[in-house]
Amino acid sequence: MDNRPIGIFDSGLGGLTCVKEVLRIMPSEDIIYFGDTGRVPYGTRGADTIVKYVRQDINFLKSFDIKYIIIACGTASSAALPNIQGEYDIEISGVLEPAARLAVKATKNNKIGVLGTSGTIKSGKYAEFIENLNPDAKVFQQACPMFVPLVENGYIDSEVTELIANEYLEPMKREKVDTIILGCTHYPLLKPVISRIMGDNVTLIDSGAAAADYAKLRLDELGLSCDKNKKGNVKYFVSDTVESFSELGGLFLNREIQGGVSRIEIEKY
Ligand code: DGL
């Protein structure tokens, strides 16, 4: 048993879709969350830059006495994991393998779509995991560079979002995929729009929630789950203004951001 907090980070708000699931399945765990809102989006940057950012994000989280790290970001997971794992004395897991596992389980026609940022799709990492798990699976990938700015600005279920989503999803409809990985942790917010376009028969995999479920499994296996009986504490940190994070964060969590949000200088780490 270990009552130290879990560290979770993303380029911005998206990782809160993972926090939401951690709060649901591990309500007693304390969480330190970092959203790199001053440098979002990660998805349009080169892999070297993302790896540098990821190291700083981890160094910041490790300035607290944490027991485990979840990279709640598809882009950061594809660019940095597993390469950086060996650099740290703490287990770090991401979103790719957990989401790929769920997709392979869910598909009936072996046609799986992956939506992600340009960086994630370029890396081909989701496809790699899926094809390793199921060599018969056909993977259809689509970069959706407009989704993160739309979500970060609160355009969740608007006409403009639907217009852009229609364009991104057209190839998935044509190929008749029956399962889609929302491979960026911002995208679960767009579930209503995506499911309206794709129809109810297409399973949408929430990569943030998948990462949380996997972390729970690992914490149990490693004997690191907490044994407190009271509700855990969440501390939020961002690298840009606190206000917009507090306002929009509620949308991601489906409840108000409780407790404080603090701003930090991430370049120092
Ligand atoms: N939530 C991130 C991801 O899962 C954000 C992408 C970005 O910053 O571009 O990929």
Short mmCIF file of C-alpha atoms and ligand atoms in Angstrom, two decimals:
data_model
loop_
_atom_site.label_atom_id
_atom_site.label_comp_id
_atom_site.label_asym_id
_atom_site.label_seq_id
_atom_site.Cartn_x
_atom_site.Cartn_y
_atom_site.Cartn_z
CA MET A 1 0.00 0.00 0.00
CA ASP A 2 1.23 3.47 -0.80
CA ASN A 3 -0.60 6.70 -0.01
CA ARG A 4 1.55 9.03 -2.08
CA PRO A 5 -0.14 10.86 -4.98
CA ILE A 6 -0.31 9.80 -8.63
CA GLY A 7 1.15 12.32 -11.09
CA ILE A 8 -0.81 12.92 -14.30
CA PHE A 9 0.01 15.30 -17.13
CA ASP A 10 -1.09 16.46 -20.56
CA SER A 11 -0.39 19.41 -22.82
CA GLY A 12 -3.49 21.10 -21.45
CA LEU A 13 -7.02 20.20 -20.50
CA GLY A 14 -7.25 16.83 -22.29
CA GLY A 15 -5.68 14.82 -19.48
CA LEU A 16 -8.65 15.72 -17.32
CA THR A 17 -10.57 12.99 -19.19
CA CYS A 18 -8.12 10.62 -17.49
CA VAL A 19 -8.44 12.38 -14.13
CA LYS A 20 -12.22 11.98 -14.39
CA GLU A 21 -11.85 8.20 -14.68
CA VAL A 22 -9.23 8.04 -11.88
CA LEU A 23 -11.67 9.91 -9.62
CA ARG A 24 -14.36 7.38 -10.53
CA ILE A 25 -12.38 4.14 -10.13
CA MET A 26 -9.80 5.19 -7.50
CA PRO A 27 -11.63 7.89 -5.51
CA SER A 28 -9.25 7.78 -2.54
CA GLU A 29 -6.08 8.44 -4.52
CA ASP A 30 -4.44 11.86 -4.29
CA ILE A 31 -3.54 13.37 -7.67
CA ILE A 32 -1.08 16.00 -8.83
CA TYR A 33 -2.17 17.17 -12.29
CA PHE A 34 -0.08 19.27 -14.64
CA GLY A 35 -1.55 20.82 -17.80
CA ASP A 36 1.10 22.45 -19.97
CA THR A 37 -1.35 25.12 -21.13
CA GLY A 38 1.42 27.59 -21.94
CA ARG A 39 2.80 25.24 -24.62
CA VAL A 40 -0.33 23.51 -25.90
CA PRO A 41 -0.71 22.10 -28.56
CA TYR A 42 1.99 19.42 -28.55
CA GLY A 43 0.51 17.65 -31.56
CA THR A 44 1.88 19.96 -34.22
CA ARG A 45 5.45 19.96 -32.84
CA GLY A 46 8.43 17.79 -33.71
CA ALA A 47 9.20 14.67 -31.68
CA ASP A 48 12.41 16.20 -30.18
CA THR A 49 10.51 19.18 -28.82
CA ILE A 50 7.80 16.96 -27.35
CA VAL A 51 10.38 14.71 -25.66
CA LYS A 52 12.01 17.82 -24.12
CA TYR A 53 8.60 19.00 -22.85
CA VAL A 54 7.78 15.53 -21.50
CA ARG A 55 11.05 15.41 -19.51
CA GLN A 56 10.24 18.81 -17.99
CA ASP A 57 6.66 17.74 -17.20
CA ILE A 58 7.96 14.58 -15.47
CA ASN A 59 10.65 16.54 -13.59
CA PHE A 60 7.98 18.91 -12.32
CA LEU A 61 5.71 16.07 -11.15
CA LYS A 62 8.69 14.36 -9.55
CA SER A 63 9.35 17.46 -7.46
CA PHE A 64 6.45 16.03 -5.41
CA ASP A 65 6.78 12.70 -3.67
CA ILE A 66 4.67 10.77 -6.20
CA LYS A 67 4.41 7.00 -6.73
CA TYR A 68 3.35 6.64 -10.39
CA ILE A 69 2.99 8.78 -13.52
CA ILE A 70 0.29 8.65 -16.18
CA ILE A 71 1.07 10.41 -19.45
CA ALA A 72 -2.52 11.35 -20.23
CA CYS A 73 -1.62 12.55 -23.72
CA GLY A 74 -1.54 10.58 -26.96
CA THR A 75 1.05 12.85 -28.51
CA ALA A 76 3.44 12.70 -25.57
CA SER A 77 2.95 8.93 -25.22
CA SER A 78 3.79 8.35 -28.90
CA ALA A 79 6.84 10.61 -28.94
CA ALA A 80 8.35 9.71 -25.59
CA LEU A 81 7.27 6.28 -24.34
CA PRO A 82 8.89 3.79 -23.93
CA ASN A 83 12.23 5.57 -24.62
CA ILE A 84 12.19 7.74 -21.51
CA GLN A 85 10.87 5.07 -19.11
CA GLY A 86 14.40 3.86 -18.31
CA GLU A 87 15.48 7.34 -17.23
CA TYR A 88 13.22 7.36 -14.16
CA ASP A 89 12.96 5.32 -10.95
CA ILE A 90 9.17 5.35 -11.14
CA GLU A 91 6.71 3.53 -13.40
CA ILE A 92 5.25 5.65 -16.19
CA SER A 93 2.38 4.53 -18.40
CA GLY A 94 0.58 6.23 -21.25
CA VAL A 95 -2.54 5.93 -23.36
CA LEU A 96 -1.48 3.93 -26.44
CA GLU A 97 -1.42 0.32 -25.32
CA PRO A 98 -4.44 0.56 -23.00
CA ALA A 99 -6.58 2.11 -25.77
CA ALA A 100 -5.29 -0.32 -28.42
CA ARG A 101 -6.19 -3.27 -26.17
CA LEU A 102 -9.75 -2.04 -25.72
CA ALA A 103 -10.16 -1.43 -29.45
CA VAL A 104 -8.95 -4.91 -30.38
CA LYS A 105 -11.40 -6.35 -27.86
CA ALA A 106 -14.31 -4.25 -29.14
CA THR A 107 -14.01 -4.67 -32.91
CA LYS A 108 -16.11 -7.27 -34.68
CA ASN A 109 -15.12 -6.58 -38.28
CA ASN A 110 -11.42 -5.92 -37.52
CA LYS A 111 -11.65 -2.42 -38.97
CA ILE A 112 -10.36 0.06 -36.42
CA GLY A 113 -10.11 3.82 -36.85
CA VAL A 114 -7.60 5.96 -34.98
CA LEU A 115 -8.10 9.70 -34.58
CA GLY A 116 -5.15 11.65 -33.20
CA THR A 117 -3.00 14.74 -33.46
CA SER A 118 -0.64 15.06 -36.42
CA GLY A 119 2.28 13.96 -34.24
CA THR A 120 0.48 10.87 -32.94
CA ILE A 121 -0.69 9.77 -36.38
CA LYS A 122 2.72 10.41 -37.95
CA SER A 123 4.33 8.18 -35.31
CA GLY A 124 2.11 5.26 -36.35
CA LYS A 125 2.34 3.96 -32.77
CA TYR A 126 -1.36 3.17 -32.23
CA ALA A 127 -1.39 1.15 -35.47
CA GLU A 128 1.74 -0.69 -34.31
CA PHE A 129 0.14 -1.69 -31.00
CA ILE A 130 -3.12 -2.73 -32.68
CA GLU A 131 -1.41 -4.82 -35.37
CA ASN A 132 0.81 -6.51 -32.77
CA LEU A 133 -2.25 -7.45 -30.74
CA ASN A 134 -4.28 -8.53 -33.76
CA PRO A 135 -2.41 -9.07 -37.06
CA ASP A 136 -5.77 -9.35 -38.88
CA ALA A 137 -6.83 -5.86 -37.88
CA LYS A 138 -6.97 -3.14 -40.52
CA VAL A 139 -6.17 0.29 -39.10
CA PHE A 140 -7.40 3.54 -40.61
CA GLN A 141 -5.68 6.60 -39.19
CA GLN A 142 -6.74 10.22 -39.39
CA ALA A 143 -4.96 13.29 -38.04
CA CYS A 144 -7.40 15.88 -36.69
CA PRO A 145 -5.29 19.01 -36.08
CA MET A 146 -8.30 21.30 -35.62
CA PHE A 147 -9.86 19.31 -32.79
CA VAL A 148 -7.53 20.39 -29.96
CA PRO A 149 -7.87 24.16 -30.58
CA LEU A 150 -11.65 23.73 -30.88
CA VAL A 151 -11.87 21.87 -27.58
CA GLU A 152 -9.40 24.15 -25.74
CA ASN A 153 -11.62 27.07 -26.77
CA GLY A 154 -14.85 25.44 -25.69
CA TYR A 155 -16.25 24.64 -29.19
CA ILE A 156 -17.53 21.29 -28.04
CA ASP A 157 -20.85 20.76 -29.80
CA SER A 158 -21.01 23.63 -32.26
CA GLU A 159 -21.77 23.87 -35.97
CA VAL A 160 -18.15 24.54 -36.86
CA THR A 161 -17.01 21.49 -34.89
CA GLU A 162 -19.54 19.29 -36.68
CA LEU A 163 -18.45 20.61 -40.09
CA ILE A 164 -14.79 19.81 -39.41
CA ALA A 165 -15.60 16.46 -37.80
CA ASN A 166 -17.61 15.46 -40.89
CA GLU A 167 -14.57 16.03 -43.04
CA TYR A 168 -12.20 14.09 -40.73
CA LEU A 169 -14.60 11.20 -40.32
CA GLU A 170 -15.57 10.76 -43.96
CA PRO A 171 -12.81 8.16 -44.67
CA MET A 172 -13.78 6.21 -41.51
CA LYS A 173 -17.39 6.06 -42.69
CA ARG A 174 -16.32 4.98 -46.14
CA GLU A 175 -14.19 2.15 -44.74
CA LYS A 176 -16.99 1.09 -42.38
CA VAL A 177 -14.83 0.94 -39.25
CA ASP A 178 -16.80 -0.39 -36.28
CA THR A 179 -14.44 0.93 -33.58
CA ILE A 180 -12.64 4.26 -33.27
CA ILE A 181 -9.90 5.15 -30.81
CA LEU A 182 -10.22 8.75 -29.67
CA GLY A 183 -6.45 8.75 -29.58
CA CYS A 184 -6.00 12.21 -28.15
CA THR A 185 -7.29 12.80 -24.65
CA HIS A 186 -9.05 16.00 -25.75
CA TYR A 187 -11.33 14.11 -28.13
CA PRO A 188 -13.69 12.37 -25.66
CA LEU A 189 -15.26 15.82 -25.25
CA LEU A 190 -16.32 15.55 -28.90
CA LYS A 191 -18.01 12.17 -28.39
CA PRO A 192 -21.56 13.52 -28.97
CA VAL A 193 -20.57 15.02 -32.35
CA ILE A 194 -18.48 12.02 -33.42
CA SER A 195 -21.13 9.52 -32.44
CA ARG A 196 -23.83 11.53 -34.23
CA ILE A 197 -21.76 11.36 -37.42
CA MET A 198 -20.63 7.74 -37.10
CA GLY A 199 -23.84 6.27 -35.66
CA ASP A 200 -24.51 4.29 -32.50
CA ASN A 201 -23.04 1.06 -33.84
CA VAL A 202 -19.50 2.41 -33.84
CA THR A 203 -17.69 1.95 -30.52
CA LEU A 204 -15.68 4.98 -29.39
CA ILE A 205 -12.67 4.26 -27.19
CA ASP A 206 -11.79 6.99 -24.69
CA SER A 207 -7.98 6.94 -24.47
CA GLY A 208 -7.89 8.98 -21.25
CA ALA A 209 -10.22 6.59 -19.45
CA ALA A 210 -8.31 3.59 -20.85
CA ALA A 211 -5.06 5.02 -19.42
CA ALA A 212 -6.68 5.38 -15.99
CA ASP A 213 -8.03 1.80 -16.03
CA TYR A 214 -4.60 0.47 -16.98
CA ALA A 215 -2.89 2.51 -14.23
CA LYS A 216 -5.28 1.04 -11.67
CA LEU A 217 -4.33 -2.44 -12.80
CA ARG A 218 -0.61 -1.66 -12.51
CA LEU A 219 -0.95 0.06 -9.11
CA ASP A 220 -2.75 -3.03 -7.81
CA GLU A 221 -0.12 -5.35 -9.31
CA LEU A 222 2.75 -3.28 -7.89
CA GLY A 223 1.12 -3.04 -4.44
CA LEU A 224 1.02 0.75 -4.79
CA SER A 225 -2.72 1.41 -4.39
CA CYS A 226 -3.68 3.60 -1.45
CA ASP A 227 -5.53 2.28 1.57
CA LYS A 228 -7.15 5.53 2.74
CA ASN A 229 -10.87 5.61 3.30
CA LYS A 230 -11.44 9.25 2.57
CA LYS A 231 -11.81 11.05 -0.75
CA GLY A 232 -8.50 11.92 -2.40
CA ASN A 233 -7.18 15.41 -3.02
CA VAL A 234 -6.46 16.80 -6.47
CA LYS A 235 -3.96 19.61 -6.96
CA TYR A 236 -3.89 21.25 -10.38
CA PHE A 237 -0.94 23.08 -11.94
CA VAL A 238 -0.76 24.87 -15.28
CA SER A 239 1.88 26.81 -17.20
CA ASP A 240 -0.45 29.61 -18.37
CA THR A 241 -3.30 31.60 -16.84
CA VAL A 242 -5.31 29.83 -14.20
CA GLU A 243 -8.72 31.30 -15.13
CA SER A 244 -9.44 29.59 -18.46
CA PHE A 245 -8.26 26.23 -17.08
CA SER A 246 -10.60 26.52 -14.11
CA GLU A 247 -13.54 27.51 -16.33
CA LEU A 248 -13.16 24.87 -19.06
CA GLY A 249 -11.81 22.17 -16.75
CA GLY A 250 -15.29 21.71 -15.36
CA LEU A 251 -16.48 20.60 -18.80
CA PHE A 252 -13.87 17.86 -18.91
CA LEU A 253 -14.54 16.65 -15.41
CA ASN A 254 -18.29 17.08 -15.58
CA ARG A 255 -18.03 18.90 -12.30
CA GLU A 256 -16.39 22.05 -11.03
CA ILE A 257 -12.63 22.10 -10.55
CA GLN A 258 -12.35 21.93 -6.81
CA GLY A 259 -9.35 23.02 -4.83
CA GLY A 260 -6.74 25.34 -6.17
CA VAL A 261 -5.15 25.72 -9.59
CA SER A 262 -1.62 27.16 -9.49
CA ARG A 263 0.60 28.50 -12.21
CA ILE A 264 4.21 27.32 -12.48
CA GLU A 265 7.24 28.11 -14.64
CA ILE A 266 7.73 24.81 -16.46
CA GLU A 267 10.90 25.95 -18.25
CA LYS A 268 12.69 25.82 -14.87
CA TYR A 269 12.36 22.02 -14.69
N1 DGL B 1 -4.33 15.62 -25.24
C1 DGL B 1 -3.20 15.60 -26.13
C2 DGL B 1 -3.13 14.27 -26.85
O1 DGL B 1 -3.67 13.32 -26.27
C3 DGL B 1 -3.09 16.88 -26.72
C4 DGL B 1 -2.63 17.19 -27.98
C5 DGL B 1 -1.97 18.47 -28.24
O2 DGL B 1 -1.52 19.15 -27.33
O3 DGL B 1 -1.87 18.74 -29.44
O4 DGL B 1 -2.56 14.05 -27.88
#
